[in-house]
Short mmCIF file of C-alpha atoms in Angstrom, two decimals:
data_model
loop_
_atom_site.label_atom_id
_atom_site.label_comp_id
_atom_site.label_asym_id
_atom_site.label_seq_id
_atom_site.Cartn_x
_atom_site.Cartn_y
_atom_site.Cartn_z
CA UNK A 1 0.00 0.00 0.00
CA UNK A 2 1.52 3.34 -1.43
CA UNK A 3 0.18 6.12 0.84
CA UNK A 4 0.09 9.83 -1.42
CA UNK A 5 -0.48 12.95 0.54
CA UNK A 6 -1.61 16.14 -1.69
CA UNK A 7 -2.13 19.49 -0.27
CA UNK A 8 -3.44 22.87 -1.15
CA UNK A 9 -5.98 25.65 -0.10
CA UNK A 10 -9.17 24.04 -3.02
CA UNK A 11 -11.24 27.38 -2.64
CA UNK A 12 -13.34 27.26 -5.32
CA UNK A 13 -13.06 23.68 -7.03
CA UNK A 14 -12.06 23.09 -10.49
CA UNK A 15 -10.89 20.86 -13.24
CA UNK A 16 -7.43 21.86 -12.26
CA UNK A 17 -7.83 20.53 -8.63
CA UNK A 18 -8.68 17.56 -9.98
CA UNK A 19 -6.20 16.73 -12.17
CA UNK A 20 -3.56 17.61 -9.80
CA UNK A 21 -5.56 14.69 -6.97
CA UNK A 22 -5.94 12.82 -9.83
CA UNK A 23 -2.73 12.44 -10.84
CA UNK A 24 -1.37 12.50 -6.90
CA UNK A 25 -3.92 9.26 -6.46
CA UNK A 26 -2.36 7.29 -9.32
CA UNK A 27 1.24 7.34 -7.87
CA UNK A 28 -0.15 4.94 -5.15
CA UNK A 29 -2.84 3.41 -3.47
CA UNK A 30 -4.61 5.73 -1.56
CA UNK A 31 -5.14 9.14 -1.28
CA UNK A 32 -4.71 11.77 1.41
CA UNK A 33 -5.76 15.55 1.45
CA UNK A 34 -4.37 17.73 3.52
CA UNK A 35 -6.61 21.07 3.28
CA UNK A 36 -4.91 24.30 4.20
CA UNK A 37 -6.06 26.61 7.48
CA UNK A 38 -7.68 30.05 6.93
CA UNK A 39 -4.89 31.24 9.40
CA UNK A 40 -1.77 29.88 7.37
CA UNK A 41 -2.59 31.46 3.83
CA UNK A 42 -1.08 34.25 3.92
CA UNK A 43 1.41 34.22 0.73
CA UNK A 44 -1.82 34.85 -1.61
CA UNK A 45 -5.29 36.32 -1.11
CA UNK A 46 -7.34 34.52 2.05
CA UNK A 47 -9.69 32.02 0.51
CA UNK A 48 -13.10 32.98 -0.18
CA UNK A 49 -14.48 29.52 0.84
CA UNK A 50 -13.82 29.02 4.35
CA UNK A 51 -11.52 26.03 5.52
CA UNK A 52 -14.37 24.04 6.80
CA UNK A 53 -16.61 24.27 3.86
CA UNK A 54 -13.35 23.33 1.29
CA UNK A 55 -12.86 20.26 3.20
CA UNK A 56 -16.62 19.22 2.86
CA UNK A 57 -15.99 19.35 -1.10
CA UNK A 58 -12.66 17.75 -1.29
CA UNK A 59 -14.17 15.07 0.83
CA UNK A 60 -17.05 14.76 -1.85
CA UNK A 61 -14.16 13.99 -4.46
CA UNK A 62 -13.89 10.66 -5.80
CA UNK A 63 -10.28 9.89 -6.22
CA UNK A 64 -9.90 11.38 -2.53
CA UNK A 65 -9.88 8.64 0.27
CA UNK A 66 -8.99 10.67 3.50
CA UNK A 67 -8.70 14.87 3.96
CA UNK A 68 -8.22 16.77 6.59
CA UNK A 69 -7.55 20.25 7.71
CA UNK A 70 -3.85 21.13 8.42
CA UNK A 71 -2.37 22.52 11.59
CA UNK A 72 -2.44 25.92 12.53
CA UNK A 73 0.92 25.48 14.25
CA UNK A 74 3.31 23.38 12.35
CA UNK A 75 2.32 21.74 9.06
CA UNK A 76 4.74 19.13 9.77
CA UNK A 77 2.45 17.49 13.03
CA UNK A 78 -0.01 16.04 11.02
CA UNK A 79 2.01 14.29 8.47
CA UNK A 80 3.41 12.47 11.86
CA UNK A 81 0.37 10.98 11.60
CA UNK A 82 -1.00 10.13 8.43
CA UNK A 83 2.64 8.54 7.65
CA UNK A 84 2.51 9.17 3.57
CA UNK A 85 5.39 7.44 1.46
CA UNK A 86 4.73 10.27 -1.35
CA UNK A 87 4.02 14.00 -0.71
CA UNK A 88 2.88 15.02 -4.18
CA UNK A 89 3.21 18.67 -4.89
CA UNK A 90 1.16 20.39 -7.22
CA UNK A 91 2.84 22.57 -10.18
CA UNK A 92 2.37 25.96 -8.36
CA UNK A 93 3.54 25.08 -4.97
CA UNK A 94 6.66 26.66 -3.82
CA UNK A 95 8.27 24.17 -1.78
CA UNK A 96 11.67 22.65 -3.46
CA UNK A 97 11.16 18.98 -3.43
CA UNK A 98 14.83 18.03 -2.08
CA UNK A 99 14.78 20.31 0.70
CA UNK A 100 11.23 19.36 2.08
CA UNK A 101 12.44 15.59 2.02
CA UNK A 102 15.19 16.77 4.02
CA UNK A 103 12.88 18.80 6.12
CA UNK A 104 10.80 15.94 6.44
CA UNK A 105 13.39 13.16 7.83
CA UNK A 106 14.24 16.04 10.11
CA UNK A 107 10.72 15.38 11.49
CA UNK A 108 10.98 11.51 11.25
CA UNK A 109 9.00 11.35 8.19
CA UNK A 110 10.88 9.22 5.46
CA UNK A 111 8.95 10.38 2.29
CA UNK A 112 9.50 10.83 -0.93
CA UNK A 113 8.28 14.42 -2.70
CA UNK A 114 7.93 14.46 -6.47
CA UNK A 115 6.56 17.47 -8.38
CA UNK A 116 3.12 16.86 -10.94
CA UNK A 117 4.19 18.64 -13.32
CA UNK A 118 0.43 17.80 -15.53
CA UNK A 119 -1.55 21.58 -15.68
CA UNK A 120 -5.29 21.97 -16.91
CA UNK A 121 -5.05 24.39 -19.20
CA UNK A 122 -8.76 26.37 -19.43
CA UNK A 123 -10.59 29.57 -19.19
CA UNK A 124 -11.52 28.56 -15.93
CA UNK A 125 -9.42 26.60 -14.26
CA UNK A 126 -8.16 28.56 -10.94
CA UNK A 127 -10.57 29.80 -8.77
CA UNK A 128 -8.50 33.24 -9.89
CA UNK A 129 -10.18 33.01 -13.06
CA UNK A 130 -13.63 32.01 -11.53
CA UNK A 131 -13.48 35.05 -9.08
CA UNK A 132 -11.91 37.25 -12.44
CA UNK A 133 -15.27 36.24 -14.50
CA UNK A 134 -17.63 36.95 -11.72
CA UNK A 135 -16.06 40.57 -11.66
CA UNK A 136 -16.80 40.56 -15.04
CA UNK A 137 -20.11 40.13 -15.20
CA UNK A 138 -21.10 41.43 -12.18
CA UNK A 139 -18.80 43.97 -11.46
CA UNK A 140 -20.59 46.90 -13.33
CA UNK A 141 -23.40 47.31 -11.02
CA UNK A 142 -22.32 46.68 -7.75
CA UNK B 1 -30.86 -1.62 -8.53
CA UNK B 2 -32.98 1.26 -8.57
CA UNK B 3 -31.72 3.75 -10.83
CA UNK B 4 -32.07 7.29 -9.66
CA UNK B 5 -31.89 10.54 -11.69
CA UNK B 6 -31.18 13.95 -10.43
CA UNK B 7 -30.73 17.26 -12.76
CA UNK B 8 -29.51 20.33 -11.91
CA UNK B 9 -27.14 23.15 -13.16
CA UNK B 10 -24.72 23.11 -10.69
CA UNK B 11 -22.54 25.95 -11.29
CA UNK B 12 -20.73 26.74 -8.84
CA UNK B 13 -20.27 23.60 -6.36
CA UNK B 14 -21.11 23.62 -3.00
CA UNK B 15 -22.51 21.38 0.32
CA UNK B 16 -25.82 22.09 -0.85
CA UNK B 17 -25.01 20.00 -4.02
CA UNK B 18 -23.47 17.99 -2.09
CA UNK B 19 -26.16 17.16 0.40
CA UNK B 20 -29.08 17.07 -2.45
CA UNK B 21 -26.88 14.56 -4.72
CA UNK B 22 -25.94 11.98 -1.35
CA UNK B 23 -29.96 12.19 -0.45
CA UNK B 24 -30.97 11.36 -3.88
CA UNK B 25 -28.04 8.44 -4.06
CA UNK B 26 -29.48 7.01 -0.59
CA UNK B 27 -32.55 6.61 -2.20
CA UNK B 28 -31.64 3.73 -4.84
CA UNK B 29 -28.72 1.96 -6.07
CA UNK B 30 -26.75 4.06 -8.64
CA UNK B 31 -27.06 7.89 -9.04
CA UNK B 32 -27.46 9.38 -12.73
CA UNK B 33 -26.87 12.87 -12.92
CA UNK B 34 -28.23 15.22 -15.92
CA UNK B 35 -26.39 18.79 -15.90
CA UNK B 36 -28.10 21.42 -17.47
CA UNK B 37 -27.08 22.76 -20.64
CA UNK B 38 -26.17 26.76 -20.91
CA UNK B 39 -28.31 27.36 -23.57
CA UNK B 40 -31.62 25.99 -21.65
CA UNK B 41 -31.06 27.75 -18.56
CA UNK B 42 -33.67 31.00 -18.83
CA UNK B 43 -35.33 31.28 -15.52
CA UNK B 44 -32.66 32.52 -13.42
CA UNK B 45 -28.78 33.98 -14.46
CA UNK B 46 -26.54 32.19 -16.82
CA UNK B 47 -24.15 30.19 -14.59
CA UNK B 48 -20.83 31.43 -14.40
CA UNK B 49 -19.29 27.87 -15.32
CA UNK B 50 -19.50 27.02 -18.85
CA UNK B 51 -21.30 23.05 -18.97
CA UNK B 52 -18.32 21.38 -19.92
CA UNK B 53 -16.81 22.23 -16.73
CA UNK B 54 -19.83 21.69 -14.79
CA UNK B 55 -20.21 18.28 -15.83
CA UNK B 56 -16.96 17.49 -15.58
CA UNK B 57 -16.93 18.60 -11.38
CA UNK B 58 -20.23 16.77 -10.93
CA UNK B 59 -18.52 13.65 -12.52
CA UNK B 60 -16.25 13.89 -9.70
CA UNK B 61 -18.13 13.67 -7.37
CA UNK B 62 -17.95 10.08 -5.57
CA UNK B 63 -21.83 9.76 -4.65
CA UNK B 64 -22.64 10.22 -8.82
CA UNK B 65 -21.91 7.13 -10.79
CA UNK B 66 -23.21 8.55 -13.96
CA UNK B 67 -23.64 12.16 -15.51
CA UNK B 68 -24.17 13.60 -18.80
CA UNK B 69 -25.07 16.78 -19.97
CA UNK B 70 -28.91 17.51 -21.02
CA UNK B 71 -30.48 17.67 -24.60
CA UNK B 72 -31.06 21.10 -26.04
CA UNK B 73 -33.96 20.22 -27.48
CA UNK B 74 -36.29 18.27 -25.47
CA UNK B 75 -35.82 17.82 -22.02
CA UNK B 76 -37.48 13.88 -21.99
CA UNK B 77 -34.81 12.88 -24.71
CA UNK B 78 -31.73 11.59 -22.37
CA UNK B 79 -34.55 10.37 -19.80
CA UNK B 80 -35.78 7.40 -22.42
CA UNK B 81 -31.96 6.15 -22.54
CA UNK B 82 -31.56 6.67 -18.93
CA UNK B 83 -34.80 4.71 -17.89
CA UNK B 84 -34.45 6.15 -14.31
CA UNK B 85 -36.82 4.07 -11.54
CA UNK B 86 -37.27 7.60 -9.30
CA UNK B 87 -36.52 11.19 -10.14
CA UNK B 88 -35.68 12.98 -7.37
CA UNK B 89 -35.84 16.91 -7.46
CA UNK B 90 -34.19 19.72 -5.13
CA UNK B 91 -35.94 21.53 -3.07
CA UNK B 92 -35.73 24.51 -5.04
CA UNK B 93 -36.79 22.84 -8.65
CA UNK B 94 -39.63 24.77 -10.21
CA UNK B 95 -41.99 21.45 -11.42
CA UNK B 96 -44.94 19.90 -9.59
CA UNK B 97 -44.28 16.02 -9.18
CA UNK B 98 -47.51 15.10 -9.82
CA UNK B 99 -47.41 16.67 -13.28
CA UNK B 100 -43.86 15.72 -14.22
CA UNK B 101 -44.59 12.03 -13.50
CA UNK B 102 -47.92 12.37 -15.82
CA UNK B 103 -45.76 13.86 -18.85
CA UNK B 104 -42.96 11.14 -17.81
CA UNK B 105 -45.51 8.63 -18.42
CA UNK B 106 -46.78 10.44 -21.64
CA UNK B 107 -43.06 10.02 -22.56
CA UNK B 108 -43.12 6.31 -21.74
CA UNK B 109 -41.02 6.62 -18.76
CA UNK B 110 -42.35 5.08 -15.53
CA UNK B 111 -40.24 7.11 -12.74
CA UNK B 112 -41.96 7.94 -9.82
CA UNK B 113 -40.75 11.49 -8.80
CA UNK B 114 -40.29 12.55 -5.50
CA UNK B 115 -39.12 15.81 -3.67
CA UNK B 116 -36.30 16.18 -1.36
CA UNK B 117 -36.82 18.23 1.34
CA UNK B 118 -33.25 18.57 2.85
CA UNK B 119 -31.79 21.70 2.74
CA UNK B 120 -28.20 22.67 3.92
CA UNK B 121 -27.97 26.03 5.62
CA UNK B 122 -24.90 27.32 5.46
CA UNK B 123 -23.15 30.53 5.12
CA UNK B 124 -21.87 29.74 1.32
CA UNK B 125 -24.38 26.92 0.03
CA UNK B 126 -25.88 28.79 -3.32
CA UNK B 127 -24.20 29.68 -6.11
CA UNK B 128 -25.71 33.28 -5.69
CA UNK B 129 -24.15 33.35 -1.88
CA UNK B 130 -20.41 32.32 -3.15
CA UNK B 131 -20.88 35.17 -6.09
CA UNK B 132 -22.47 37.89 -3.48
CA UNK B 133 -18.76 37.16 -1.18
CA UNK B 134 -16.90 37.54 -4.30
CA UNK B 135 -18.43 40.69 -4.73
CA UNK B 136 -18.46 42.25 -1.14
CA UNK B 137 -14.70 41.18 -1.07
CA UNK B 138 -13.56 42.64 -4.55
CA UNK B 139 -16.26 44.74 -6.07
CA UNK B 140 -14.99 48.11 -4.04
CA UNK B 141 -11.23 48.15 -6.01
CA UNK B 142 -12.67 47.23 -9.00
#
């Protein structure tokens, strides 16, 4: 049993979230989700989903067997626990994959990281573009 | 197996999809899903979400084991492939059960439609609620 951990904020869901789990699920056996706090985005705009409503719809997901909601203190504590053998990390996330393995067997975690490198390309696949095209229409009579 | 069908245009998804699609899948066996098409959606806004995407986030959904977008022609037309046993409509769907199960059988189809009551209340469960956040939190700079 291959155990693949994915993380990420998933505010508003789209076909590039689920490329990126789907891909992360076929590199093992089961699938993890670790869904980030409110409290630690803070190196792009705060969701506009709150955390406990994201997790509700990555738990709906198909290829998703587990999620969760991070910690709010170290993000390392609850991967002590869920004991993955792959972190995948989606195309946009900033962590370097050699020094988070490190990282992680600092913490007692022996996992490997690999990169998914596989991007939906669409008009509306970030929920940047979703919030972008709400603006759109919207925008002019608020 | 009792085959059950549920329709909707799901544009922007949320636990109120969520909770409608899991009560109609706890009803019978497998869970069909029809997604509206953009072009036959007139009685309320255009959905942000063009229907490819749509369909393709309702697909991943794990309680749906089947959806397909609608006809643009005659709503009845994917219903005589699907052969659904019940029908089961949101609480917000506009037609009268009675009625819909007369023109069903008019159709030849022999579903027995039934409402579901179950509403989630939530902060952020309607389409219109996610856009109306969107717009409190970014109309003012735009």
């Amino acid at each position: 049993m291959v155990r693949v951990l994915a993380t990420g904020t998933f505010d508003i869901l789209h076909p590039g979230h689920l490329l990126y789990l789907s891909k992360a699920k076929s590199l093992g056996d089961e699938l993890y989700v670790i869904v980030a706090r409110d409290s630690m985005i803070k190196h792009k705009p705060k969701p506009v989903i709150p955390e406990a409503q994201r997790l509700a719809m990555v738990k709906a997901l198909h290829m998703v067997d587990k999620a969760q909601l991070g910690s709010e203190k170290n993000i390392f504590e609850p991967l002590c626990r869920i004991k993955p053998d792959l972190i995948a990390l989606g195309k946009n996330q900033f962590f370097d994959e050699r020094n988070l393995e490190s990282e992680l067997k600092d913490h007692g975690i022996n996992a490997k990281v690999v990169r998914i490198h596989s991007f939906k390309e669409c008009e509306l696949c970030s929920s940047a573009s979703i919030i972008r095209k709400i603006m759109e229409r919207y925008g002019k009579s608020n």
